[in-house]
Tab-separated table of C-alpha atoms in Angstrom:
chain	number	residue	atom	x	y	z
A	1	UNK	CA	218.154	21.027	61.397
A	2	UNK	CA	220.457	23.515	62.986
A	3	UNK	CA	219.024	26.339	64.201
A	4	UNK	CA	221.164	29.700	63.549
A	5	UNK	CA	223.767	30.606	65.774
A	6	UNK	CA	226.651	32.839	66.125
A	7	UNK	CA	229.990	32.481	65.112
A	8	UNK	CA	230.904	32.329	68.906
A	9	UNK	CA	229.954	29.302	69.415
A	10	UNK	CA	231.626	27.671	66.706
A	11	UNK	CA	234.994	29.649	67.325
A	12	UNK	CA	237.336	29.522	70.240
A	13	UNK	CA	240.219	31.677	71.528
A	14	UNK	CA	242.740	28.891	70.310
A	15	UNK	CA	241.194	29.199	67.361
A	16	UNK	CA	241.720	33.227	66.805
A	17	UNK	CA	245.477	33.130	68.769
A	18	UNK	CA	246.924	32.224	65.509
A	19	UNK	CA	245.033	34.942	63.568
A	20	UNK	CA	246.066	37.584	65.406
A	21	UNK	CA	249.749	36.673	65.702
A	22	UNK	CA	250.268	36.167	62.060
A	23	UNK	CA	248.227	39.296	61.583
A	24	UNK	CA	250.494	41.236	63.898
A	25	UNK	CA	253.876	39.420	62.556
A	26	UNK	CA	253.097	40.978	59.376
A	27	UNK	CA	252.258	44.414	60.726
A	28	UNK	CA	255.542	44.403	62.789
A	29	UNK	CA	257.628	43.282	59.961
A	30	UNK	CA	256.334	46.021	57.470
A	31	UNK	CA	257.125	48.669	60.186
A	32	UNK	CA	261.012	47.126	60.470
A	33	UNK	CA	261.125	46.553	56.845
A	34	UNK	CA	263.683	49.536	56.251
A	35	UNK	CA	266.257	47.637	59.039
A	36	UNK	CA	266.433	44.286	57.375
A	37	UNK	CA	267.804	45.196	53.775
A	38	UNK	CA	270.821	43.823	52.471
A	39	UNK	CA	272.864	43.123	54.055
A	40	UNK	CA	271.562	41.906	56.952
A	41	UNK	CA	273.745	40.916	60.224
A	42	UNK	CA	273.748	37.430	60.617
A	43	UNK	CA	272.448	37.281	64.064
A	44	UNK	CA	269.302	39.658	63.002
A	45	UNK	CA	268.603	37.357	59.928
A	46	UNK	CA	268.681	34.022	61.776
A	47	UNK	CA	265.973	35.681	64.635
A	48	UNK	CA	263.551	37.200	62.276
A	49	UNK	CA	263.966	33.951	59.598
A	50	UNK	CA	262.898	31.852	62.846
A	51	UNK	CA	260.517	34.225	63.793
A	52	UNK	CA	258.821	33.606	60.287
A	53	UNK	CA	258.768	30.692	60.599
A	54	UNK	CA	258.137	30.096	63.880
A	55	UNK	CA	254.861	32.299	62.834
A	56	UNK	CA	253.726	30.342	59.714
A	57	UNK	CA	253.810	27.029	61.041
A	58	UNK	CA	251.308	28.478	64.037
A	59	UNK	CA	249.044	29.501	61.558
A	60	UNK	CA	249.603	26.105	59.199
A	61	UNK	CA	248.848	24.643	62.768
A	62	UNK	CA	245.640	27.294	62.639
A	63	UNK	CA	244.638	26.628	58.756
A	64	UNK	CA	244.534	23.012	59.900
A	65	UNK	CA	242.682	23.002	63.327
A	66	UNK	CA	239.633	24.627	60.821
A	67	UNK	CA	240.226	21.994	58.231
A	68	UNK	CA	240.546	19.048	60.879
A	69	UNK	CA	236.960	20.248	62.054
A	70	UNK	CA	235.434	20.473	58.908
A	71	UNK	CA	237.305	16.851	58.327
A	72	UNK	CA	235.406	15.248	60.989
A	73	UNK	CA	232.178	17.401	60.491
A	74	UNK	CA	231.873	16.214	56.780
A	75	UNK	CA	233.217	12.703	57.269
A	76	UNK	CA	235.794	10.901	54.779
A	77	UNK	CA	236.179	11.410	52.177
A	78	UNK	CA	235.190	15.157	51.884
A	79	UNK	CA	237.083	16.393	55.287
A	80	UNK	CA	240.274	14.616	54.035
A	81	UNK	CA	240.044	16.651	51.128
A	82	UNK	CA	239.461	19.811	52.677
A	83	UNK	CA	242.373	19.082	55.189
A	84	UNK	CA	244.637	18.115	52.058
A	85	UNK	CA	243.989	20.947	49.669
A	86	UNK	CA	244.545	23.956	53.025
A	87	UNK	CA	248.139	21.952	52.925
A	88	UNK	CA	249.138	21.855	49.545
A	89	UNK	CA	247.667	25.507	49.200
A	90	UNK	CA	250.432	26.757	51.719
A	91	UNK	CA	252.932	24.264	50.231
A	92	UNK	CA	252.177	26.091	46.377
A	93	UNK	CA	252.709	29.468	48.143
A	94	UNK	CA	255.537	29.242	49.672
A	95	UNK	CA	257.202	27.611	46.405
A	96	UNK	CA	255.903	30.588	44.512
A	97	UNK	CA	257.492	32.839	46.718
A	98	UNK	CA	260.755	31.404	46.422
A	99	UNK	CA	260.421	31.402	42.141
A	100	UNK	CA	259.657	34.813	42.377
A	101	UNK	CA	261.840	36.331	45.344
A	102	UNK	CA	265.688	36.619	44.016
A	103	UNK	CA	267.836	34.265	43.423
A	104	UNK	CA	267.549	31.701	40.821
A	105	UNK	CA	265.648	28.375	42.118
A	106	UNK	CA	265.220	26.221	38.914
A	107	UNK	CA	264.865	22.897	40.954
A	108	UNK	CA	263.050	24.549	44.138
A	109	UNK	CA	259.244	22.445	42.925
A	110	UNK	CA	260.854	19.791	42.219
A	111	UNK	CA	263.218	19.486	45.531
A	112	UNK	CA	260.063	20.144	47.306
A	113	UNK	CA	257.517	17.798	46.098
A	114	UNK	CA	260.328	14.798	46.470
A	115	UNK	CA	260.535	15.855	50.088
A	116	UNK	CA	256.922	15.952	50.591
A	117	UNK	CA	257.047	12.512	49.074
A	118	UNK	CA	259.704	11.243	51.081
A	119	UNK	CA	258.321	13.139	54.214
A	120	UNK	CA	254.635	11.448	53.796
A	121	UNK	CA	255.298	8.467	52.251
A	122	UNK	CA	258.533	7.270	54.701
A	123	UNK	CA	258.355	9.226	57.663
A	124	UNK	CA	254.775	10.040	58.561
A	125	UNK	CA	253.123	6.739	57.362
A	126	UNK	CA	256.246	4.877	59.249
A	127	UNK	CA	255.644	6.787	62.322
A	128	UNK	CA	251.619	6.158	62.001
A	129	UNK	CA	252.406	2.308	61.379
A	130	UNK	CA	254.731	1.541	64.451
A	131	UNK	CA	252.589	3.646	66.694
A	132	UNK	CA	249.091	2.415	65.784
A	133	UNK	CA	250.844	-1.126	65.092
A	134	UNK	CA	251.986	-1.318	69.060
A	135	UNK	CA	248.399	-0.035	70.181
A	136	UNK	CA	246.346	-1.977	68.405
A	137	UNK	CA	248.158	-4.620	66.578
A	138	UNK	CA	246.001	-5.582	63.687
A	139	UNK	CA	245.876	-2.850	61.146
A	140	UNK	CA	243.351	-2.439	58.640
A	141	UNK	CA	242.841	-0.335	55.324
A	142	UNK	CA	240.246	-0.745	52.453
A	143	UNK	CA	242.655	-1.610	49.162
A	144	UNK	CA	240.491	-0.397	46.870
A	145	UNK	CA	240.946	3.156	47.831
A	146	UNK	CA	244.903	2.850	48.940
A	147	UNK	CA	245.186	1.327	45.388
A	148	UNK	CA	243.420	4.096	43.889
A	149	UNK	CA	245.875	6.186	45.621
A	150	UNK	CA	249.186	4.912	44.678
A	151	UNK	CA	247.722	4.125	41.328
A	152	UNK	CA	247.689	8.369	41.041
A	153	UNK	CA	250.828	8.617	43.210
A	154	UNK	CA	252.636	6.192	40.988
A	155	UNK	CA	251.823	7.752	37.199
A	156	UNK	CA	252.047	11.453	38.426
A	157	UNK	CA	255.398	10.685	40.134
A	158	UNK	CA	256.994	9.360	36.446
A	159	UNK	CA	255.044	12.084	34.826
A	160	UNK	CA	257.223	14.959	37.595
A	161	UNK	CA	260.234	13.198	38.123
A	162	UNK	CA	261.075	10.705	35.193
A	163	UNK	CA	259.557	11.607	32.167
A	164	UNK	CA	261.282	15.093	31.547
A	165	UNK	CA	264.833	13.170	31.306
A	166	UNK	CA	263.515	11.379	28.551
A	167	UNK	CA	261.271	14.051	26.368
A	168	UNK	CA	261.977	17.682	28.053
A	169	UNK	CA	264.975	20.225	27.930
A	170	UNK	CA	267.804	19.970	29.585
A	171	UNK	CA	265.823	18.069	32.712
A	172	UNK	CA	262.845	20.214	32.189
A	173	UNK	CA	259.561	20.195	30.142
A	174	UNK	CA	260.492	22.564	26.962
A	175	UNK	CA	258.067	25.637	26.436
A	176	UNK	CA	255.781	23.315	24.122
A	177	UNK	CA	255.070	20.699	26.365
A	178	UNK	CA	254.086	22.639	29.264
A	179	UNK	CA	250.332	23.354	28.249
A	180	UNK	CA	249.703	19.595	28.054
A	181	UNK	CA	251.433	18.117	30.567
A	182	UNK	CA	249.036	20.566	33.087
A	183	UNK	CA	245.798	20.133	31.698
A	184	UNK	CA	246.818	16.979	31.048
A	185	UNK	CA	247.802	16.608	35.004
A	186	UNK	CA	244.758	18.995	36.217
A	187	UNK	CA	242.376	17.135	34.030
A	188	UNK	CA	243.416	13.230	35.715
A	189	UNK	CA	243.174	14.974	39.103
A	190	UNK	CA	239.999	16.283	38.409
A	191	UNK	CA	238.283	12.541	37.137
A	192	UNK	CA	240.094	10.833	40.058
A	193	UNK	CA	238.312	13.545	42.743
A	194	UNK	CA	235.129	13.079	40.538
A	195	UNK	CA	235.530	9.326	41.025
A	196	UNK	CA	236.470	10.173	44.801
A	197	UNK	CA	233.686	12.136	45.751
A	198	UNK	CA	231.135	10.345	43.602
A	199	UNK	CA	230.423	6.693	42.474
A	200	UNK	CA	233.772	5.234	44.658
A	201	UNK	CA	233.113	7.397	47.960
A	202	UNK	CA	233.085	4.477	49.992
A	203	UNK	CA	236.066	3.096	48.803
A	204	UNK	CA	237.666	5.920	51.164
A	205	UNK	CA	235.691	5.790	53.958
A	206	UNK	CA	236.737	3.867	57.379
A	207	UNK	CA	236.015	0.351	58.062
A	208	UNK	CA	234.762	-1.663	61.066
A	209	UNK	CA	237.030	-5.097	61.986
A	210	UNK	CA	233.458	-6.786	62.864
A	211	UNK	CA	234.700	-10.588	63.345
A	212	UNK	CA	238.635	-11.530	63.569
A	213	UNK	CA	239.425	-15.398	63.620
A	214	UNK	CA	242.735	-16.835	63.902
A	215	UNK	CA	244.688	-19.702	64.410
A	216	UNK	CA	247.813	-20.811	63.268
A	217	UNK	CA	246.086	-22.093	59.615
A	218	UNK	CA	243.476	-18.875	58.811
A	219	UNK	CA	242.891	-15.743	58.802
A	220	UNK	CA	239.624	-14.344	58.551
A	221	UNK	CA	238.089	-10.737	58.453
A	222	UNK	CA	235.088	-9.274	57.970
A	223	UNK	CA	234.964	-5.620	56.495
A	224	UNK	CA	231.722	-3.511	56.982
A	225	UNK	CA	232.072	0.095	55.494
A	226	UNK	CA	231.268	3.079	58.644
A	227	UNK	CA	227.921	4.584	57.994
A	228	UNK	CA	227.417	7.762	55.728
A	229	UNK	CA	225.415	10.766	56.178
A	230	UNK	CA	224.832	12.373	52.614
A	231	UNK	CA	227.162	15.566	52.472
A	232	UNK	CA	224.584	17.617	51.310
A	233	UNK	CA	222.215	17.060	54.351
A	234	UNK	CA	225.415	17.219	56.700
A	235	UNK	CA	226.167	20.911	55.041
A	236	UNK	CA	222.365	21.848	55.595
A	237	UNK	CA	222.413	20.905	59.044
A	238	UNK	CA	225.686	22.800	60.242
A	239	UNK	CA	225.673	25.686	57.636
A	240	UNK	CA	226.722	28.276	60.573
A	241	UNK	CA	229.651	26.404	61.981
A	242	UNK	CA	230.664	25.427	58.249
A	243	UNK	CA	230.674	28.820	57.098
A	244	UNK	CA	232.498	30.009	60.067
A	245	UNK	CA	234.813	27.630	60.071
A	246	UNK	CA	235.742	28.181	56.280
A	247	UNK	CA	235.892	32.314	57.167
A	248	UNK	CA	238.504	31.891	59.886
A	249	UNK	CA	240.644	29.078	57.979
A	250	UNK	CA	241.089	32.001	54.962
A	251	UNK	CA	241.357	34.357	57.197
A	252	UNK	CA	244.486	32.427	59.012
A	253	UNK	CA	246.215	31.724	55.811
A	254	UNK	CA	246.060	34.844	54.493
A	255	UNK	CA	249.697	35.748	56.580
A	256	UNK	CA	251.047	33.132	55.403
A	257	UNK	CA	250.379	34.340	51.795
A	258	UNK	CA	251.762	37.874	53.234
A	259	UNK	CA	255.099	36.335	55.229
A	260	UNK	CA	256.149	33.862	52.855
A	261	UNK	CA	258.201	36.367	50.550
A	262	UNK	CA	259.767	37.331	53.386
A	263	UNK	CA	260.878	34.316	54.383
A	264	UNK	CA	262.002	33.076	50.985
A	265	UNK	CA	263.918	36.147	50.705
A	266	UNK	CA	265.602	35.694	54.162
A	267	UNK	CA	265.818	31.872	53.584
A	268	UNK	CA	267.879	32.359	50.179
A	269	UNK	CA	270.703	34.820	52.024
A	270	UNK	CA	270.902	32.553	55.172
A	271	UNK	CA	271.535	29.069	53.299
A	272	UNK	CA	273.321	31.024	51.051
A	273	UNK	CA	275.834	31.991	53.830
A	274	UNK	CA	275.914	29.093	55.257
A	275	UNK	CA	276.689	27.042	52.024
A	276	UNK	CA	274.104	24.670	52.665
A	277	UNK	CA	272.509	22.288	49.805
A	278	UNK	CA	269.793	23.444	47.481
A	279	UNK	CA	267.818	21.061	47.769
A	280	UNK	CA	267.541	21.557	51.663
A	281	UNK	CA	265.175	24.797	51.032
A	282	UNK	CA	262.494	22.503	49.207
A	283	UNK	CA	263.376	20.238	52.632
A	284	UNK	CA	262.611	23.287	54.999
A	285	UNK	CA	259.568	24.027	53.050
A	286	UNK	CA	257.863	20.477	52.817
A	287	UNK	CA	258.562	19.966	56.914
A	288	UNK	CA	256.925	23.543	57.319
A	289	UNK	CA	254.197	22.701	55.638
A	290	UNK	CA	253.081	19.019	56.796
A	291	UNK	CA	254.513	19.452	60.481
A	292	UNK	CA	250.878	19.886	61.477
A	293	UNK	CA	249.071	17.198	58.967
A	294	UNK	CA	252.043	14.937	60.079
A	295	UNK	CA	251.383	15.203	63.237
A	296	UNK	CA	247.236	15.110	62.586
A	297	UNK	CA	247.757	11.321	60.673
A	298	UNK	CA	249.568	10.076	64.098
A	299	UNK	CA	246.855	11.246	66.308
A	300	UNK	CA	244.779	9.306	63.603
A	301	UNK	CA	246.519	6.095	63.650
A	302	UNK	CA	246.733	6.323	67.618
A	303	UNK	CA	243.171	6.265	67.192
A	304	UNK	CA	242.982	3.040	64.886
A	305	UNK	CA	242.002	5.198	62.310
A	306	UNK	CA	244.634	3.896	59.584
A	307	UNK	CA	242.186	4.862	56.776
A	308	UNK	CA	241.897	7.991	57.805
A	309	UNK	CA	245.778	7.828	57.775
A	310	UNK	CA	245.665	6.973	54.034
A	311	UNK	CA	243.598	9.746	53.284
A	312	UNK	CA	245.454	12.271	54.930
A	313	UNK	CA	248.793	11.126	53.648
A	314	UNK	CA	248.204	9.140	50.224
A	315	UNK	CA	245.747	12.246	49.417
A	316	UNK	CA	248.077	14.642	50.371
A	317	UNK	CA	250.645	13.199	48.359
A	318	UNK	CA	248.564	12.890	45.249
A	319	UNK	CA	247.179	16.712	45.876
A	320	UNK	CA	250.483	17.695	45.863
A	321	UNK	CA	251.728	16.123	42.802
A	322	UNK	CA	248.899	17.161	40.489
A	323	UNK	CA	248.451	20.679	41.812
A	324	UNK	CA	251.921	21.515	42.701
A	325	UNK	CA	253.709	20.350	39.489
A	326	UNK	CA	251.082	22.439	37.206
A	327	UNK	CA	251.605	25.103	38.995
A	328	UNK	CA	255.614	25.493	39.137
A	329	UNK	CA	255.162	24.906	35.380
A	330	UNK	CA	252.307	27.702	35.089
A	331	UNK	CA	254.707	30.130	37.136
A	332	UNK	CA	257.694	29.519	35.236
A	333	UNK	CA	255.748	29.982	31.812
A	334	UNK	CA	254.501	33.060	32.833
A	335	UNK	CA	257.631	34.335	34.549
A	336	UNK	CA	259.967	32.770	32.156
A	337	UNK	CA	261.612	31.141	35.030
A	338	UNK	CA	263.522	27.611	34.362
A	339	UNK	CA	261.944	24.787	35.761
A	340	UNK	CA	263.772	21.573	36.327
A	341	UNK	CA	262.177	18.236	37.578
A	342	UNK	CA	263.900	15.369	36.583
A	343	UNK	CA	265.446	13.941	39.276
A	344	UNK	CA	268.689	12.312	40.142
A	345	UNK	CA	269.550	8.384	39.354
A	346	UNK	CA	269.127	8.725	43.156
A	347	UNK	CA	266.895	9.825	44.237
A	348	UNK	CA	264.785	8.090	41.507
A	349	UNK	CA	265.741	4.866	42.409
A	350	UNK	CA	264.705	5.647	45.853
A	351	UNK	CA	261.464	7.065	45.156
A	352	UNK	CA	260.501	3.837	42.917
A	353	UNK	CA	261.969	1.627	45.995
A	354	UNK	CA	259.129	3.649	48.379
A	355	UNK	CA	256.987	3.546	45.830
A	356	UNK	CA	257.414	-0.279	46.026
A	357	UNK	CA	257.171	-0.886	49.092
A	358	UNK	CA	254.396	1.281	49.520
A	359	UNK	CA	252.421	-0.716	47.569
A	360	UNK	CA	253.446	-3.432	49.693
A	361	UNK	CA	252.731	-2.453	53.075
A	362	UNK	CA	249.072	-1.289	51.989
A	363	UNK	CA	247.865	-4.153	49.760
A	364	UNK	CA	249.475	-6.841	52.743
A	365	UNK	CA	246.735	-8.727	54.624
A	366	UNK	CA	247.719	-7.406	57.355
A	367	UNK	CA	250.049	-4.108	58.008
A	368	UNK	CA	252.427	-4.319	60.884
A	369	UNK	CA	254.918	-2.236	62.617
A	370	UNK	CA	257.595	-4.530	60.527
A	371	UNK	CA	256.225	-2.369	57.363
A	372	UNK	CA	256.769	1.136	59.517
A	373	UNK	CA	260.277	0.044	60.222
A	374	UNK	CA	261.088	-0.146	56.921
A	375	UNK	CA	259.331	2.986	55.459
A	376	UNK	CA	261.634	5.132	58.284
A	377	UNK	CA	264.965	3.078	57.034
A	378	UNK	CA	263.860	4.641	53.835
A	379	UNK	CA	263.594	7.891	55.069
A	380	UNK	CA	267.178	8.064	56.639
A	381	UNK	CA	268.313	6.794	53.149
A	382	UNK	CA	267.094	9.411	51.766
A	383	UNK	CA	268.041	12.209	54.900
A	384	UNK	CA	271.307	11.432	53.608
A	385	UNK	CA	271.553	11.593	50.222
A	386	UNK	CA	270.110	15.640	50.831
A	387	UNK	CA	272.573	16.351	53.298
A	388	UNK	CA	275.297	14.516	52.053
């Protein structure tokens, strides 16, 4: 049992740098707030934008150095979770920001969500695949939970993307299917966490490779699920650092709740100026968001951990789909705000080809850095058909 302890020894100066500067970005930018209306001189818009930035993707990088730690104190699949839902929490804000700021952003949920699919499913799993595929060669994942995962991904995907074309408004959901479509969302997210966290736990949990044979005929592995400490004794034991860690992650995203209207207001006159496509703000938002959860799932595969690289990036993924779309839909009931989400012939077809091969790569025998090449070929596809 731990015995208590201050919040010292569970918190580091690293861990309070990002705090304080997002803390003090916000002060600084109140007291300048009467320089920076409209218009503001290019040169002055571009350093505070990238300031913003700059500042909110320290703190992500904050919000997720607490998560991470609770991730490996509570053990998959609980500390995936945790890690997932600080992400999509900064990803919802940010989106809400831009609904609300000015301008009129009637495709800026759904712009972002594809990019976070794209983003996850192309770029960081292909990264985590070549990597972890030259380091350790064979790569390993338990299929029942990836299926589980792109079971979710798959459905919720037609359900944001491809369904509205067919029964919605114009490309959107009309007012009378909105209700539905999030409880009916919310309420599927909530049975597969229940499933998750409960009865099918271990179908998320890491695996040990405990005999390999081959020859040029077989193939043979053994699978042995990682042991499991209950969560509930494993939150006894390290109440303190729990607590404290849970304290300073709020406490860290808080500025990002405070600086993201500023940015989406500085963010819609800058790409304005420039001319640039709409769909590259949902872009800028999605790589702001899972820069530091991208880079946590490569760490993981350089590690071998390519479960732990399917939690953070299939869960992600499905977080993001069944929180994110309810939400933009909530917001622009409330606000009377459009909402589109059907997507292109494009970028559909491209979504069901990485949904394809997604399913693929993670139900093959074995996963190799072949699969990664192909999930970052997608990727470029898709770079240019945004910028393009």
């Amino acid at each position: 049992m731990e015995h208590p302890t201050s919040p010292e020894r569970h918190v580091s100066p690293g861990d309070i740098a990002p705090v304080v500067l997002g803390w003090a970005t916000f002060v600084a930018l109140r007291l300048v707030a009467g320089h920076l209306g409209a218009p503001v001189p290019a040169g002055t818009l571009a350093a505070t934008l990238a300031l913003i930035v700059w500042v909110i993707v320290a703190c992500a990088f904050g919000v997720v150095g607490q998560a991470e730690a609770l991730a490996r104190r509570l053990g998959d699949p609980y500390g995936s979770l945790v890690l997932t839902l600080s992400i999509v929490l900064i990803e919802v804000v940010l989106i809400a920001a831009v609904m609300i700021g000015p301008g009129v952003h009637p495709t800026i949920g759904r712009d972002s969500v594809m990019a976070v699919s794209m983003i996850i499913l192309n770029l960081v799993i292909g990264l985590s695949i070549v990597f972890a595929g030259r380091r350790h060669g064979h790569l390993v994942v338990d299929r029942r939970g990836t299926v589980a995962y792109l079971v979710m991904i798959t459905l919720l995907s037609a359900i944001g993307f491809a369904v509205p074309q067919w029964i919605g408004d114009r490309g959107g959901y009309s007012t009378n299917q909105v209700p539905p479509v999030i409880v009916g969302v919310v309420a599927l997210y909530g049975f597969f966490l229940y499933r998750q966290m409960g009865p099918r736990a271990d179908d998320f949990r890491e695996i040990d490779i405990r005999r390999v044979d081959t020859d040029a005929h077989a193939h043979v592995v053994d699978l042995v699920a990682t042991a499991s400490v209950p969560v509930g004794r494993i939150i006894a034991d390290h109440r303190g650092e729990i607590i404290t860690r849970l304290a300073v992650l709020v406490v860290t995203m808080i500025p990002i709740v405070l600086l993201s209207r500023d940015m989406a207001t500085l963010l819609d006159d800058g790409l304005g100026r420039a001319g640039a496509p709409v769909a590259l703000t949902g872009v800028l938002i999605a790589g702001v968001v899972f820069l530091p959860e991208g880079l946590t799932s490569v760490r993981a595969a350089l590690g071998g951990e390519m479960q732990r690289v399917s939690n953070l990036c299939h869960g992600a993924l499905v977080s993001t789909l069944a929180l994110t779309i309810p939400s933009v839909l909530a917001i622009g009931l409330i606000t009377g705000e459009t909402v589109l989400l059907a997507e292109s012939s494009a970028n559909l077809t491209l979504l069901a080809v990485t949904v394809l091969v997604s399913w693929s790569t993670f139900t093959a025998r074995r996963i190799t850095t072949a699969h990664g090449i192909v999930h970052l070929g997608l990727f470029v596809v898709y770079g240019v058909t945004v910028l393009v």
